[in-house]
Structures are given as C-alpha cells and as structure tokens.
CSV table of C-alpha atoms and ligand atoms in Angstrom, one decimal:
chain,number,residue,atom,x,y,z
A,25,MET,CA,-7.0,33.6,15.7
A,26,ARG,CA,-9.3,30.6,15.2
A,27,ARG,CA,-12.7,31.6,13.8
A,28,ILE,CA,-15.7,29.7,15.0
A,29,GLY,CA,-19.3,30.2,13.9
A,30,ILE,CA,-22.3,29.1,15.9
A,31,PHE,CA,-25.7,28.5,14.4
A,32,GLY,CA,-28.5,27.5,16.7
A,33,GLY,CA,-31.9,26.3,15.8
A,34,THR,CA,-34.7,23.9,16.5
A,35,PHE,CA,-33.8,21.9,13.4
A,36,ASP,CA,-37.1,20.1,13.4
A,37,PRO,CA,-35.9,18.9,10.9
A,38,VAL,CA,-32.6,20.4,9.5
A,39,HIS,CA,-33.1,21.3,5.8
A,40,ILE,CA,-31.2,22.7,2.8
A,41,GLY,CA,-32.1,26.3,3.8
A,42,HIS,CA,-30.1,26.0,7.0
A,43,LEU,CA,-27.3,24.0,5.4
A,44,ARG,CA,-26.7,26.2,2.3
A,45,SER,CA,-26.8,29.3,4.5
A,46,ALA,CA,-24.4,27.9,7.0
A,47,LEU,CA,-22.0,26.7,4.3
A,48,GLU,CA,-22.1,30.1,2.5
A,49,VAL,CA,-21.3,32.0,5.7
A,50,ALA,CA,-18.5,29.5,6.6
A,51,GLU,CA,-16.9,30.0,3.2
A,52,LEU,CA,-17.3,33.8,3.1
A,53,PHE,CA,-15.8,34.3,6.6
A,54,ARG,CA,-13.3,31.5,6.2
A,55,LEU,CA,-14.4,29.9,9.4
A,56,ASP,CA,-12.4,27.1,10.9
A,57,GLU,CA,-15.6,25.6,12.2
A,58,LEU,CA,-19.3,26.3,11.9
A,59,ARG,CA,-21.2,24.5,14.7
A,60,LEU,CA,-24.8,23.8,14.3
A,61,ILE,CA,-26.3,23.7,17.8
A,62,PRO,CA,-29.7,22.0,18.2
A,63,SER,CA,-31.8,23.6,20.9
A,64,ALA,CA,-33.0,21.0,23.4
A,65,ARG,CA,-35.8,23.2,24.8
A,66,PRO,CA,-36.3,26.3,22.7
A,67,PRO,CA,-37.5,29.0,25.2
A,68,HIS,CA,-39.5,30.9,22.6
A,69,ARG,CA,-41.6,28.3,21.0
A,70,GLY,CA,-43.6,25.2,21.7
A,71,THR,CA,-42.2,21.7,22.2
A,72,PRO,CA,-40.7,20.4,18.9
A,73,GLN,CA,-42.4,17.5,17.2
A,74,VAL,CA,-39.6,15.1,17.5
A,75,SER,CA,-37.2,14.4,20.4
A,76,ALA,CA,-34.0,16.4,20.8
A,77,GLU,CA,-32.0,13.2,20.2
A,78,GLN,CA,-33.7,12.7,16.9
A,79,ARG,CA,-33.2,16.3,15.8
A,80,LEU,CA,-29.5,16.0,16.8
A,81,ALA,CA,-29.2,12.7,14.9
A,82,MET,CA,-30.5,14.4,11.7
A,83,VAL,CA,-28.1,17.3,12.0
A,84,GLU,CA,-25.2,14.9,12.5
A,85,LEU,CA,-26.2,13.0,9.3
A,86,ALA,CA,-26.6,16.3,7.4
A,87,VAL,CA,-23.1,17.6,8.1
A,88,ALA,CA,-21.1,14.3,8.2
A,89,GLY,CA,-18.1,14.7,6.1
A,90,VAL,CA,-18.8,18.4,5.2
A,91,PRO,CA,-16.1,20.4,7.0
A,92,PRO,CA,-16.1,23.0,8.4
A,93,LEU,CA,-19.8,22.3,9.3
A,94,MET,CA,-20.1,20.3,12.5
A,95,VAL,CA,-22.6,19.6,15.3
A,96,ASP,CA,-22.3,20.7,18.9
A,97,ASP,CA,-24.7,18.9,21.3
A,98,ARG,CA,-24.1,20.9,24.4
A,99,GLU,CA,-27.6,22.2,24.7
A,100,LEU,CA,-28.9,18.7,24.9
A,101,LYS,CA,-26.7,18.1,27.9
A,102,ARG,CA,-28.1,20.9,29.9
A,103,ASP,CA,-31.1,20.4,32.1
A,104,ARG,CA,-32.8,23.8,31.6
A,105,PRO,CA,-34.1,26.0,28.7
A,106,SER,CA,-31.6,26.5,25.9
A,107,TYR,CA,-30.4,30.0,26.5
A,108,THR,CA,-27.8,31.3,24.1
A,109,ILE,CA,-25.9,33.1,26.8
A,110,ASP,CA,-25.3,29.8,28.6
A,111,THR,CA,-24.1,28.3,25.4
A,112,LEU,CA,-21.7,31.1,24.8
A,113,GLU,CA,-20.3,31.0,28.4
A,114,SER,CA,-19.8,27.3,28.1
A,115,LEU,CA,-18.0,27.7,24.7
A,116,ARG,CA,-15.8,30.4,26.1
A,117,ALA,CA,-14.9,28.2,29.2
A,118,GLU,CA,-13.9,25.5,26.8
A,119,LEU,CA,-12.2,27.5,24.0
A,120,GLY,CA,-10.7,30.4,25.9
A,121,SER,CA,-10.8,34.0,25.1
A,122,GLU,CA,-8.4,33.8,22.1
A,123,VAL,CA,-10.9,32.6,19.4
A,124,GLN,CA,-13.3,34.7,17.4
A,125,LEU,CA,-16.8,33.6,17.9
A,126,PHE,CA,-19.5,34.5,15.4
A,127,LEU,CA,-23.1,34.0,16.4
A,128,LEU,CA,-25.3,33.7,13.3
A,129,VAL,CA,-28.9,34.9,13.7
A,130,GLY,CA,-31.6,35.7,11.1
A,131,TRP,CA,-32.9,39.2,11.0
A,132,ASP,CA,-36.2,38.2,12.5
A,133,ALA,CA,-34.6,36.5,15.4
A,134,PHE,CA,-32.2,39.5,15.9
A,135,CYS,CA,-35.2,41.8,16.2
A,136,GLY,CA,-36.4,39.7,19.1
A,137,LEU,CA,-33.0,39.9,20.9
A,138,PRO,CA,-34.3,42.1,23.8
A,139,SER,CA,-36.4,39.2,24.9
A,140,TRP,CA,-33.5,36.8,25.2
A,141,HIS,CA,-32.2,35.9,28.6
A,142,ARG,CA,-29.3,38.3,29.6
A,143,TRP,CA,-29.2,39.6,26.0
A,144,GLU,CA,-27.1,42.6,26.9
A,145,GLU,CA,-24.2,40.2,27.7
A,146,LEU,CA,-24.1,38.4,24.5
A,147,LEU,CA,-21.6,40.6,22.7
A,148,ARG,CA,-19.1,40.1,25.5
A,149,HIS,CA,-18.6,36.6,24.2
A,150,CYS,CA,-19.2,36.8,20.5
A,151,HIS,CA,-19.7,38.9,17.4
A,152,ILE,CA,-23.2,38.7,15.9
A,153,LEU,CA,-23.7,38.1,12.2
A,154,VAL,CA,-27.2,39.1,11.2
A,155,LEU,CA,-28.4,37.2,8.2
A,156,GLN,CA,-30.4,39.7,6.3
A,157,ARG,CA,-32.5,39.1,3.2
A,158,PRO,CA,-31.9,41.5,0.3
A,159,ASP,CA,-35.6,42.1,0.0
A,160,ALA,CA,-36.2,43.0,3.7
A,161,GLY,CA,-37.2,46.5,4.5
A,162,ASN,CA,-37.9,46.3,8.2
A,163,GLU,CA,-36.7,48.7,10.8
A,164,ALA,CA,-34.9,47.6,13.9
A,165,PRO,CA,-36.9,47.8,17.1
A,166,GLU,CA,-36.2,50.9,19.3
A,167,ALA,CA,-34.5,48.8,22.0
A,168,LEU,CA,-31.8,47.8,19.6
A,169,ARG,CA,-31.1,51.2,17.9
A,170,ASP,CA,-28.3,52.3,20.3
A,171,LEU,CA,-26.6,48.9,20.2
A,172,LEU,CA,-26.7,48.9,16.4
A,173,ALA,CA,-25.3,52.4,16.2
A,174,ALA,CA,-22.5,51.5,18.6
A,175,ARG,CA,-21.5,48.1,17.4
A,176,THR,CA,-22.3,47.7,13.7
A,177,VAL,CA,-19.4,47.5,11.3
A,178,ASN,CA,-19.5,48.4,7.6
A,179,ASP,CA,-17.6,45.5,6.4
A,180,PRO,CA,-18.2,42.3,8.5
A,181,LEU,CA,-15.4,40.6,6.7
A,182,SER,CA,-13.0,42.9,8.4
A,183,ILE,CA,-14.2,42.2,12.0
A,184,GLU,CA,-11.3,41.9,14.4
A,185,GLY,CA,-11.0,40.8,18.0
A,186,SER,CA,-12.7,38.0,19.7
A,187,ALA,CA,-16.2,39.5,20.4
A,188,GLY,CA,-18.3,42.7,20.4
A,189,GLN,CA,-19.2,43.7,16.8
A,190,ILE,CA,-22.3,43.3,14.7
A,191,GLY,CA,-22.2,42.7,11.0
A,192,PHE,CA,-24.9,42.3,8.4
A,193,VAL,CA,-24.6,39.5,5.9
A,194,TRP,CA,-26.9,39.7,2.8
A,195,GLN,CA,-28.1,36.4,1.6
A,196,THR,CA,-30.9,35.2,-0.5
A,197,PRO,CA,-32.2,32.3,1.5
A,198,LEU,CA,-33.7,29.2,-0.1
A,199,ALA,CA,-37.5,29.3,0.3
A,200,VAL,CA,-37.6,26.2,2.6
A,201,SER,CA,-38.8,26.0,6.2
A,202,ALA,CA,-39.1,23.1,8.7
A,203,THR,CA,-42.8,24.0,9.0
A,204,GLN,CA,-43.3,23.4,5.3
A,205,ILE,CA,-41.5,20.0,5.6
A,206,ARG,CA,-43.6,18.9,8.5
A,207,ARG,CA,-46.8,19.9,6.7
A,208,LEU,CA,-45.8,18.1,3.5
A,209,ARG,CA,-45.1,14.9,5.6
A,210,ALA,CA,-48.3,15.3,7.5
A,211,GLU,CA,-50.1,15.4,4.1
A,212,GLY,CA,-48.3,12.3,3.0
A,213,ARG,CA,-46.3,14.2,0.4
A,214,SER,CA,-42.6,13.9,-0.4
A,215,VAL,CA,-39.9,16.0,1.2
A,216,ARG,CA,-37.1,14.7,-1.1
A,217,TYR,CA,-34.6,17.4,-2.2
A,218,LEU,CA,-35.7,19.7,0.7
A,219,VAL,CA,-33.4,17.8,3.1
A,220,PRO,CA,-30.2,15.8,2.4
A,221,ASP,CA,-30.8,12.2,1.3
A,222,SER,CA,-29.3,10.9,4.6
A,223,VAL,CA,-31.9,13.0,6.6
A,224,LEU,CA,-34.7,11.8,4.3
A,225,ALA,CA,-33.7,8.2,5.0
A,226,TYR,CA,-33.8,8.9,8.7
A,227,ILE,CA,-37.2,10.6,8.6
A,228,HIS,CA,-38.6,7.6,6.7
A,229,ALA,CA,-36.9,5.0,8.9
A,230,HIS,CA,-38.3,6.5,12.0
A,231,GLY,CA,-41.7,7.5,10.6
A,232,LEU,CA,-41.2,11.2,11.6
A,233,TYR,CA,-43.7,13.9,11.0
A,234,ARG,CA,-46.4,11.6,9.6
A,235,ALA,CA,-50.0,12.1,10.5
A,236,PRO,CA,-51.2,9.5,12.9
A,237,ASN,CA,-53.3,6.9,11.0
B,23,LIG,P1,-39.7,26.3,11.7
B,23,LIG,O1,-40.4,26.4,10.3
B,23,LIG,O2,-40.1,25.1,12.5
B,23,LIG,O3,-39.9,27.6,12.5
B,23,LIG,P2,-37.1,26.9,10.5
B,23,LIG,O4,-37.1,26.2,9.2
B,23,LIG,O5,-37.3,28.4,10.5
B,23,LIG,O6,-38.2,26.2,11.5
B,23,LIG,P3,-35.3,26.9,12.7
B,23,LIG,O7,-34.7,25.6,13.3
B,23,LIG,O8,-36.3,27.5,13.6
B,23,LIG,O9,-35.8,26.5,11.3
B,23,LIG,O10,-34.2,27.9,12.3
B,23,LIG,C1,-32.9,27.9,12.8
B,23,LIG,C2,-32.2,29.1,12.1
B,23,LIG,O11,-32.1,28.9,10.7
B,23,LIG,C3,-32.8,30.4,12.3
B,23,LIG,O12,-31.8,31.4,12.6
B,23,LIG,C4,-33.5,30.7,11.0
B,23,LIG,O13,-33.6,32.1,10.7
B,23,LIG,C5,-32.6,30.0,10.0
B,23,LIG,N1,-33.3,29.6,8.8
B,23,LIG,C6,-34.5,28.9,8.8
B,23,LIG,N2,-34.8,28.7,7.5
B,23,LIG,C7,-33.8,29.1,6.7
B,23,LIG,C8,-33.6,29.2,5.3
B,23,LIG,N3,-34.5,28.7,4.4
B,23,LIG,N4,-32.5,29.8,4.9
B,23,LIG,C9,-31.6,30.3,5.8
B,23,LIG,N5,-31.7,30.3,7.1
B,23,LIG,C10,-32.9,29.7,7.6
C-alpha cells in the first residue's frame, strides 16, 4: 500500500519548524509522499498577510528537490473555504481507496477538531497523526474522549488499513512560528536561518511582511 501524508497549514510563510517536522514524520513513517497543502482561505483565522499564490510559491521553493516532501495546490483551486474534509474527499477521488492517508495535525489543532466542518467523517478517509510535544500536559476535550478511546493505537508505526486510526507522534518542535517571522520582518530584522534560503530570497524579492514605510 502506498503511504501518503498530508500536512495543511497557512504557511504564511513556511519555515524550518514545518519543514523539519514534516521530514521527520516522512522518514519515521516511511511515507512515499508527504504533501504540504497550503490553505487558500483558512476557515479558523483571519486573512493571511500575503496572497495564497505567494504562500504556495514559497512552499514550492522550500520543498523543491526534497523527496518525499511535495506541494499540493488543490485548496487554491477551490472557490470556498479550505475545509479538510473536502481535501480528503478530493484526494480519495484521485488516489482511490487503496492508499494509506495520514493527516498530520498538531495537538492544539486536534483539540479543536469538533469545530471542523463535518469532522466526524474525517477518519473515514484518513488516519490522523497527532503531533504531540513531549512537554505537553493538556487533556483532550470531552467531545473527543470517546473517539480517542475507540481509535487510538499504541504504536502508530504499526497502523494498518487505509484509514480510521489515531496515532500520537512525540516530537520536539523547533521553536519557530510564522507569527515570529512576520514580526521580525515588520521590525526590519532578519529572518535568515528561520526559513530556507530560497524562501528568504523570495521574501526579499517581493518585499513580503515589511512594515509599510
Ligand atoms: P502562525 O504563527 O501564523 O499561526 P504557524 O507557524 O503556527 O503560523 P501554520 O501554517 O499555522 O504555522 O501551521 C501549519 C501546521 O504546522 C500546524 O499543524 C502547526 O501545528 C504546525 N507547526 C507550526 N509551527 C511548527 C513548528 N515550529 N514545528 C512543528 N510544527 C509546526
């Protein structure tokens, strides 16, 4: 069975935190592909600072020549909010039922799952890998307790079948956020080493995230 990971985000901009995390999961789970999927219109947050096309361009630069990381632009081609369930249905229509799909979500995002559009259908299409921080001590919200009890596996590396399980992946994330990068730029400071050099060059060439003079 082919194994495909999907990692959605605003990527405003993509940074080394996203990229290291994606690469580590791809290696650990021996994924054939790990698709970074920029959200055109994130339903849960304000309008991103730069256009979807520019965010996509930065992700493309970041993963160029780094298999199995790749970019999937399907959310930019849709003309409505970027719901994960739509993305999964469209991936299934394209890839068929005989591939393993792994949806990567951070613990914080996972806790907000009950507010996602048609969230109860997500596990029909994919497994969910919850990226958990070793230092996190939070409890899952009540609405997720039954689901977690029914679907969580002890060893996510042994997940079988094309969809339906939840696994926890313990990772120490790099302490980088897109918010921090935008703030540094707005203050006229450097973001070198927080993003790949190709992304840095793009940010400079297009004058992104700079405070208006
Ligand atoms: P912002 O600061 O604008 O909220 P962000 O840096 O958190 O952005 P997003 O595009 O919102 O980035 O995140 C996409 C996905 O990447 C989310 O699942 C998020 O949990 C994850 N992520 C964000 N930062 C890191 C990091 N430093 N290490 C690992 N994963 C990260």
